[in-house]
CSV table of C-alpha atoms in Angstrom, one decimal:
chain,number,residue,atom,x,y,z
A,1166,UNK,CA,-73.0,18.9,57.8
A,1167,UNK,CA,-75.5,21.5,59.2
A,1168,UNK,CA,-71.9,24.0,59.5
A,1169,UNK,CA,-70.6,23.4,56.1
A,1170,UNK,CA,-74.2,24.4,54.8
A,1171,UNK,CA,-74.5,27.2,57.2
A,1172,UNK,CA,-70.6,28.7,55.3
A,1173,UNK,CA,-72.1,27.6,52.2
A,1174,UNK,CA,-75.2,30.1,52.9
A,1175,UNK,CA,-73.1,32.6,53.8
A,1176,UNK,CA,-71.1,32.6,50.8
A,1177,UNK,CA,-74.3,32.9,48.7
A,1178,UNK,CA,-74.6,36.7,50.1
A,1179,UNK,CA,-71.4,37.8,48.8
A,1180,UNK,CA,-72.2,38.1,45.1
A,1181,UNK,CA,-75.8,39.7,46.2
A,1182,UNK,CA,-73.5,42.2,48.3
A,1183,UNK,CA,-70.8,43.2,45.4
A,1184,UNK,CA,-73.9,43.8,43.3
A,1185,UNK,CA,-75.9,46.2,45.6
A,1186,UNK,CA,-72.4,47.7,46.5
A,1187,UNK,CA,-71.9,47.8,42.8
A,1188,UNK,CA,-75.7,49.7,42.2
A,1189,UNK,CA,-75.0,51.9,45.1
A,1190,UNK,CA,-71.4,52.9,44.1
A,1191,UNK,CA,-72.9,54.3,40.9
A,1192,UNK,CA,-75.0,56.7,42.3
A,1193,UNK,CA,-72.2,58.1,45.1
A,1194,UNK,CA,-69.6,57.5,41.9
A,1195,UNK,CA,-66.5,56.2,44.5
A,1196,UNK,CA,-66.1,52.9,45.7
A,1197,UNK,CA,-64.5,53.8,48.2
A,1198,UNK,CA,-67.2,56.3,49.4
A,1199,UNK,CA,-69.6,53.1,48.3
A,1200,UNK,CA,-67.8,50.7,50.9
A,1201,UNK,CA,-67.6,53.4,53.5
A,1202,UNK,CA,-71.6,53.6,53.7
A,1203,UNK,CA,-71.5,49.6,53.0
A,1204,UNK,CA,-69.2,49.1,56.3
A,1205,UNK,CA,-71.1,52.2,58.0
A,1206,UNK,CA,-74.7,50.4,57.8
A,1207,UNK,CA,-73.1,46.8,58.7
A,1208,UNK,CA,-71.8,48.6,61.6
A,1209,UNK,CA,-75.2,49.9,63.3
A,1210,UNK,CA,-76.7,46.7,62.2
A,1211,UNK,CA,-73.8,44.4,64.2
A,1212,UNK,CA,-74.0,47.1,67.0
A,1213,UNK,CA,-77.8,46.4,68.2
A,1214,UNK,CA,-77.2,42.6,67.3
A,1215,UNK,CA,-74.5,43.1,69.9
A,1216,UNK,CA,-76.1,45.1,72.2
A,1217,UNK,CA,-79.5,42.8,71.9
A,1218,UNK,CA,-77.6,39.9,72.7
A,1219,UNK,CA,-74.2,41.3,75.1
A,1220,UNK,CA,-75.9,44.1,76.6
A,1221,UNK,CA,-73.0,46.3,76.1
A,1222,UNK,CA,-70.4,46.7,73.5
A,1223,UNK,CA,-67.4,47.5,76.0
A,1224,UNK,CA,-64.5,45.4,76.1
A,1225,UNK,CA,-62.8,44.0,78.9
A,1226,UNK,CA,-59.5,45.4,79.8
A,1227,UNK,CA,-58.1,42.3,80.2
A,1228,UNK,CA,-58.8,41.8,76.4
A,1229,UNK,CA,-56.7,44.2,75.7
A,1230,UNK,CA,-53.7,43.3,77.7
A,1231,UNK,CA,-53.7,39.6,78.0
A,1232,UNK,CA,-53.9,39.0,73.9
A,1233,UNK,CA,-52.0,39.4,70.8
A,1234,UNK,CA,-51.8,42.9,69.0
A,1235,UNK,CA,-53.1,41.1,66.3
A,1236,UNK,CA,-56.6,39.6,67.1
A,1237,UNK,CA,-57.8,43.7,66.6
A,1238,UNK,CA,-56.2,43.4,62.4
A,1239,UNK,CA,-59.4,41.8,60.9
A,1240,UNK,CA,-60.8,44.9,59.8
A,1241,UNK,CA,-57.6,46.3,58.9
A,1242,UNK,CA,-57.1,43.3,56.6
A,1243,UNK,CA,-60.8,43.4,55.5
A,1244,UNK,CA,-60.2,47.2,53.7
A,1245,UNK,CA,-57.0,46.1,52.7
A,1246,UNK,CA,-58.6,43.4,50.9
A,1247,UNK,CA,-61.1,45.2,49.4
A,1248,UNK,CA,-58.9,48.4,48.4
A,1249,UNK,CA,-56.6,45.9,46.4
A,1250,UNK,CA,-59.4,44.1,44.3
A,1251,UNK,CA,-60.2,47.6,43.1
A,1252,UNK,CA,-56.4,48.4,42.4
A,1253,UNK,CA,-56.1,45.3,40.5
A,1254,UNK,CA,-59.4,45.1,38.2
A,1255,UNK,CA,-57.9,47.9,35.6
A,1256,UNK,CA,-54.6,46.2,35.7
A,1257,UNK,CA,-55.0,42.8,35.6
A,1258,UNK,CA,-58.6,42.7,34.2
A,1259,UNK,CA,-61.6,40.9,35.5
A,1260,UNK,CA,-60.9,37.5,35.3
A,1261,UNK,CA,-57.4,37.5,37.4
A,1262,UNK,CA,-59.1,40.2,39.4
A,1263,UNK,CA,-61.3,37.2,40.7
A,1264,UNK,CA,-59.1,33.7,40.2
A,1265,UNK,CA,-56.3,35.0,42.2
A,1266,UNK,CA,-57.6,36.1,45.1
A,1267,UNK,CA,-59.6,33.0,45.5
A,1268,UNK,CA,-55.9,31.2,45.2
A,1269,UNK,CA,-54.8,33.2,47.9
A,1270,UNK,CA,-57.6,32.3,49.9
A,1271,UNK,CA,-57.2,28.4,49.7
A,1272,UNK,CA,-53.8,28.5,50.1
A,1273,UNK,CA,-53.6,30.6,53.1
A,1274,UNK,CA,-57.2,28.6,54.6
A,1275,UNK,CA,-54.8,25.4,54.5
A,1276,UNK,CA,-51.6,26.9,55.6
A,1277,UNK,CA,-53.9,28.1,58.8
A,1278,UNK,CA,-55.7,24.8,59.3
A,1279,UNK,CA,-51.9,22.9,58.7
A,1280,UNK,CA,-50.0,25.1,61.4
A,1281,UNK,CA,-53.0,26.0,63.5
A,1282,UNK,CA,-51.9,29.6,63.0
A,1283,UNK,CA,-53.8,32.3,64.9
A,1284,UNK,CA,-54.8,29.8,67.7
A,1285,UNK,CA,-56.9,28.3,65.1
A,1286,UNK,CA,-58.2,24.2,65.6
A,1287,UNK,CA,-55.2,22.1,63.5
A,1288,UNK,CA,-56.4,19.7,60.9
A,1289,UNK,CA,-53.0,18.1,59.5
A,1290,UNK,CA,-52.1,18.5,55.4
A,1291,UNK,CA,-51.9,15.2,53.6
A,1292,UNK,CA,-51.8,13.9,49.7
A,1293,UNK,CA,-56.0,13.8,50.1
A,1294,UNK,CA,-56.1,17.3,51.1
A,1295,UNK,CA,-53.4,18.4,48.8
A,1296,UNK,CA,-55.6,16.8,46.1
A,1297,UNK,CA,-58.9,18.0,47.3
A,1298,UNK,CA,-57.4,21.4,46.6
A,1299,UNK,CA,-56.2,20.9,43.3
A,1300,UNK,CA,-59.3,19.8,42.5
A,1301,UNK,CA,-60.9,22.9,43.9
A,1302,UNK,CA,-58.2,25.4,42.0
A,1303,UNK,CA,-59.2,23.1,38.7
A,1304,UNK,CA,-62.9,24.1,39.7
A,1305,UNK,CA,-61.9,27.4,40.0
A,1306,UNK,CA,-60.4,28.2,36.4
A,1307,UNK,CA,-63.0,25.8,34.9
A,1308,UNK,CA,-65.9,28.0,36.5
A,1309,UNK,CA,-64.1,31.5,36.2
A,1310,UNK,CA,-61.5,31.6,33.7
A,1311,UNK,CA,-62.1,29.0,30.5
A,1312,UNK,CA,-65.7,30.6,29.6
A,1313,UNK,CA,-64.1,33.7,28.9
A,1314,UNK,CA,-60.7,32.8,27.2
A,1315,UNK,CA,-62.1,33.7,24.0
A,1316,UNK,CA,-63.5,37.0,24.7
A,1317,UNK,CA,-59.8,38.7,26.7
A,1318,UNK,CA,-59.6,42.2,25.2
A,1319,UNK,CA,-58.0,43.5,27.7
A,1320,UNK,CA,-55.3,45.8,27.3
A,1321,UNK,CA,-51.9,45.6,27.9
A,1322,UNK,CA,-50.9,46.4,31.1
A,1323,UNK,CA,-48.0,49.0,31.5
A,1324,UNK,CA,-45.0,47.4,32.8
A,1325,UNK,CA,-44.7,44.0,34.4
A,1326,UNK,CA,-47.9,41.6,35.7
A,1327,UNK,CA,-46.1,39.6,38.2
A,1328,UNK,CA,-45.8,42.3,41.2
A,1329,UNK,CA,-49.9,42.9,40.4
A,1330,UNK,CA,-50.8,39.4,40.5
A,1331,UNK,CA,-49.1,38.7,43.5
A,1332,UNK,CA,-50.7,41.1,45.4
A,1333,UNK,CA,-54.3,39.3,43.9
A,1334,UNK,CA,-52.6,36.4,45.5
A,1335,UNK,CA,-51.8,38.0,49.3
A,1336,UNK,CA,-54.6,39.9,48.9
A,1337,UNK,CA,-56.7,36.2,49.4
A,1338,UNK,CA,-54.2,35.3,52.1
A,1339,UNK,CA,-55.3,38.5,54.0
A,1340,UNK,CA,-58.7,38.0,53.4
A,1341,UNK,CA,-58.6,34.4,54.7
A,1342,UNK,CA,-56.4,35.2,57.9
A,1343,UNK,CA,-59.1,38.1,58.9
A,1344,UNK,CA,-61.6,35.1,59.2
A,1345,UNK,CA,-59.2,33.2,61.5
A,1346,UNK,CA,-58.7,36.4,63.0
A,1347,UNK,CA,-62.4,37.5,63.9
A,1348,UNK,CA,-62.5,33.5,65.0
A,1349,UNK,CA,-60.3,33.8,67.9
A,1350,UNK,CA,-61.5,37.3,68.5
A,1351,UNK,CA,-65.2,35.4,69.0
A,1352,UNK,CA,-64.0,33.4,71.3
A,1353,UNK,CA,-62.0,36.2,73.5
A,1354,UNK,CA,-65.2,37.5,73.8
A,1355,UNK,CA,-67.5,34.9,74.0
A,1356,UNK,CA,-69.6,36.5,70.7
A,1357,UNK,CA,-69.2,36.0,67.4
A,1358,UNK,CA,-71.5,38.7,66.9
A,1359,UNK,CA,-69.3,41.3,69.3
A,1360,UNK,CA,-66.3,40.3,66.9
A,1361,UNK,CA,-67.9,41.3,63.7
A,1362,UNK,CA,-68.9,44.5,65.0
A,1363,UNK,CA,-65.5,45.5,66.7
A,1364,UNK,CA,-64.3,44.1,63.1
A,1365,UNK,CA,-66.6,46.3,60.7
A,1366,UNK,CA,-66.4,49.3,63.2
A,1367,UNK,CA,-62.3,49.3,62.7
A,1368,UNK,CA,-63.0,48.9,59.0
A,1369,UNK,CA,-65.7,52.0,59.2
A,1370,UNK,CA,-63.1,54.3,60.8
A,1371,UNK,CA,-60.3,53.8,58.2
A,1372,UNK,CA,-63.0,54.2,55.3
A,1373,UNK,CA,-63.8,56.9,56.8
A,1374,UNK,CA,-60.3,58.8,57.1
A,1375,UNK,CA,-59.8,57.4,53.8
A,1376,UNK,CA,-63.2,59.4,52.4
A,1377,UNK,CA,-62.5,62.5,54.3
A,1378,UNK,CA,-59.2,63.0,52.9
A,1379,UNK,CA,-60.2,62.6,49.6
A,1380,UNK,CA,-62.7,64.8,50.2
A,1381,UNK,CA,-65.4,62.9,48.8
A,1382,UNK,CA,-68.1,62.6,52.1
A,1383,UNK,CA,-70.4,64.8,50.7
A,1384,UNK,CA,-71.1,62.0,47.4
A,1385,UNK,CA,-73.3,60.2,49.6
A,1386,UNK,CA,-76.1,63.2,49.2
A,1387,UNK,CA,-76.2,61.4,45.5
A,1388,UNK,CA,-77.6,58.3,46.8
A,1389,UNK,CA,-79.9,60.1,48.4
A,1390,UNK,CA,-83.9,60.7,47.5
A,1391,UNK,CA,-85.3,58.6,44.3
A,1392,UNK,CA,-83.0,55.4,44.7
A,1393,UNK,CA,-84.1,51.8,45.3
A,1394,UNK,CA,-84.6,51.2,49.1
A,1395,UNK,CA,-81.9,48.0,49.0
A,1396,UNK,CA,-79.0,49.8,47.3
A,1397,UNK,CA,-78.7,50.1,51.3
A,1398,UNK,CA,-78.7,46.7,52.0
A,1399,UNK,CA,-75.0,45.4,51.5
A,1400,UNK,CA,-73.8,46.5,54.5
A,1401,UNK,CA,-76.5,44.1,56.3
A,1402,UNK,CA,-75.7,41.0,53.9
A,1403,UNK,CA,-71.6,41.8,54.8
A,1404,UNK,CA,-72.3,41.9,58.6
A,1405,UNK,CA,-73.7,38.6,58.5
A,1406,UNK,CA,-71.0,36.8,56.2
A,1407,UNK,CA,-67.7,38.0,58.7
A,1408,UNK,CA,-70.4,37.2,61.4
A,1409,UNK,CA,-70.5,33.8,60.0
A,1410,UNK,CA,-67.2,33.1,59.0
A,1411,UNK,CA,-66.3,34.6,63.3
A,1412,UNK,CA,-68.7,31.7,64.3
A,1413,UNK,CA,-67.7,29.2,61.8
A,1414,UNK,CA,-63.9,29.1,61.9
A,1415,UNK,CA,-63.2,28.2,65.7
A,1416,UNK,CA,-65.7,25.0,65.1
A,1417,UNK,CA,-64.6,23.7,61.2
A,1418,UNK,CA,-61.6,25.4,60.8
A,1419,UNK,CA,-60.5,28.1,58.2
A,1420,UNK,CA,-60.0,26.2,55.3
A,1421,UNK,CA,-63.2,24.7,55.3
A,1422,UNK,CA,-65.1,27.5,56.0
A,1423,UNK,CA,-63.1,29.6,53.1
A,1424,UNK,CA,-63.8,26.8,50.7
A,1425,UNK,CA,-67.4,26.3,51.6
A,1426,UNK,CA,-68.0,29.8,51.6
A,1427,UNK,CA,-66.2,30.3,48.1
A,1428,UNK,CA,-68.4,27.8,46.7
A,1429,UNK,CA,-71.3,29.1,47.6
A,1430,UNK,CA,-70.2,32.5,46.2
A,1431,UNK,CA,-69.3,31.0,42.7
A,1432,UNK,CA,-72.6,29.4,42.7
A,1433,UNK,CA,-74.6,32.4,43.2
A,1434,UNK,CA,-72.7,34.4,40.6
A,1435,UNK,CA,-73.7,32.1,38.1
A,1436,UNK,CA,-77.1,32.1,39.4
A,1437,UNK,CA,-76.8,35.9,39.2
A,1438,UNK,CA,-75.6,35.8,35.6
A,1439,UNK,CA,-77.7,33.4,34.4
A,1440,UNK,CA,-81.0,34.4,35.1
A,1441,UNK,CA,-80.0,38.0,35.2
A,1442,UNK,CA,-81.1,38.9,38.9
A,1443,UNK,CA,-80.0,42.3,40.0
A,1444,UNK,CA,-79.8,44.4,37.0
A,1445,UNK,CA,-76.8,42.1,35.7
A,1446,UNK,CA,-76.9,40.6,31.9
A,1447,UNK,CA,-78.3,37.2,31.4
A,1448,UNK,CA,-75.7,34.5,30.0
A,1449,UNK,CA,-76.0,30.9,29.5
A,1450,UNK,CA,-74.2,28.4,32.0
A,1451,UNK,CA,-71.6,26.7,30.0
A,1452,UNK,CA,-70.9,22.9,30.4
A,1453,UNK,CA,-67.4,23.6,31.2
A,1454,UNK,CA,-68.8,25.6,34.1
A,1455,UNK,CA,-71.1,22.7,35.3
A,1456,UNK,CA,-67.9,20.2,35.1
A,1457,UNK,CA,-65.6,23.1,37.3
A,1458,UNK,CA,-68.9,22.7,40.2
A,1459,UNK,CA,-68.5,19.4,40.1
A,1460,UNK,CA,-64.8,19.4,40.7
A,1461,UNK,CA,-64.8,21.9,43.5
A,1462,UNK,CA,-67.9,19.4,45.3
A,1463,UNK,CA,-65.5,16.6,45.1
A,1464,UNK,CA,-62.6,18.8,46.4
A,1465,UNK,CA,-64.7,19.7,49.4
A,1466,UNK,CA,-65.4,16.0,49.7
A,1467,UNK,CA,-61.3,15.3,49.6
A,1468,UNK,CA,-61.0,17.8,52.0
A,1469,UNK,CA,-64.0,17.1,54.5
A,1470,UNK,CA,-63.4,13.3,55.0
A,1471,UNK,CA,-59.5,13.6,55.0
């Protein structure tokens, strides 16, 4: 119990970190220039946590040469995942922007647990999981999507949704395999905390190139002087939820840390909303929202005990 409420704390800080991202990314006016300083300051954080606890942030050679290509993609996957939701928000809208990913990221959490991909620990799929999930994607659309079916004035898209909504869909996948990913990675080398810094420092480096060559480095100078102190902070709050997920997914596996760690993000955002913390607009929590939390506890439930 004390690990499922250790992922569901973790999820909490993601809606506190797309907010300060959100602050900060209005003052440097580029997301992308707003996630390169938001990887850049998880990245010094995670490297004297690492260097605190490992003395040293070298790698074995052996790491290198005895494992997978693959156990060095979690940051990789991590910008990918990041540079798609901001690809898909003025195409699909905000609602979609959200649901789908979160699809992706149940569906590819089970598939991982099911087939104990990525060296992951192998909980089998059966009818109680199956259902446990469908309560949770019922959860889901009740939370995100049927509050705000009477209020879509979003545009038509030009040409055809389908290719745009799948990528929302494999854009969850990704960001559920970089958590069984940075799990093994933890475990090559014996810290959770080393594989969230090699993780956010791979992720840093292709910002970075991404920044420089669209020549936007020097928009950080407008974040600069007379801002609020925590518009720095979401780098920190990041650090610790890929550090949590690295622990996490080697002990509970990757679906339930995903699902844990999603519910725990839907319930801060309606905690955020509702009593309008960090600058956003105060709305009421609608019963249909209260009914969708209560589905996605029993889905965990389905899925824990089955």
């Amino acid at each position: 119990m004390g690990y499922l409420m250790f992922a569901f704390v973790i999820g909490l800080g993601v809606p506190i970190q797309t907010a300060v991202n959100s602050r900060l990314r209005s003052y440097v006016l580029s997301p992308y220039v707003a996630s390169m300083v938001s990887f850049s300051v998880g990245t010094l954080f995670l490297l004297m946590l690492t260097l605190l606890t490992q003395h040293t942030v070298m790698i074995p050679s052996t790491t290198f040469t005895s494992n997978p290509w693959w156990i060095w993609m979690g940051g990789l996957l991590g910008v990918i995942g990041l540079t798609t939701n901001i690809l898909l928000f003025p195409k699909l809208g905000g609602v979609q922007t959200v649901i789908l990913p979160i699809m992706g990221q149940i569906l590819m959490g089970m598939l991982i647990d099911s087939f104990g991909l990525f060296q992951s620990p192998t909980h089998p799929f059966n009818i109680f999981r199956l259902i446990g999930m469908m309560f949770l994607l019922i959860g889901v659309y009740a939370i995100v999507v049927l509050p705000h079916l009477r209020n879509r004035f979003s545009k038509p898209a030009d040409g055809p949704l389908l290719p745009w909504q799948v990528l929302g869909i494999v854009a969850g996948m990704l960001m559920a395999t970089q958590s069984s990913i940075n799990g093994h990675l933890g475990k090559l080398l014996h810290s959770s905390i080393h594989a969230a810094f090699v993780s956010f420092l791979v992720g840093t480096i292709i910002l970075v190139i991404i920044v420089c060559s669209m020549r936007k480095l020097g928009n950080i100078r407008f974040a600069l002087g007379n801002t609020p102190w925590w518009i720095w902070m979401g780098g920190i709050i990041g650090s610790f939820f890929v550090f949590g997920m690295s622990f996490l997914v080697p002990i509970i596996g990757t679906g339930m840390v995903v699902v844990m760690g999603l519910f725990g993000q839907i319930i801060c955002s309606i905690c955020i909303d509702r009593f309008g913390l960090l600058g956003a607009t105060k709305t009421d929590i609608k019963r249909i929202q209260v009914v969708g939390i209560i589905l996605m506890l029993c889905g965990v439930i389905m899925i824990k005990m089955f």
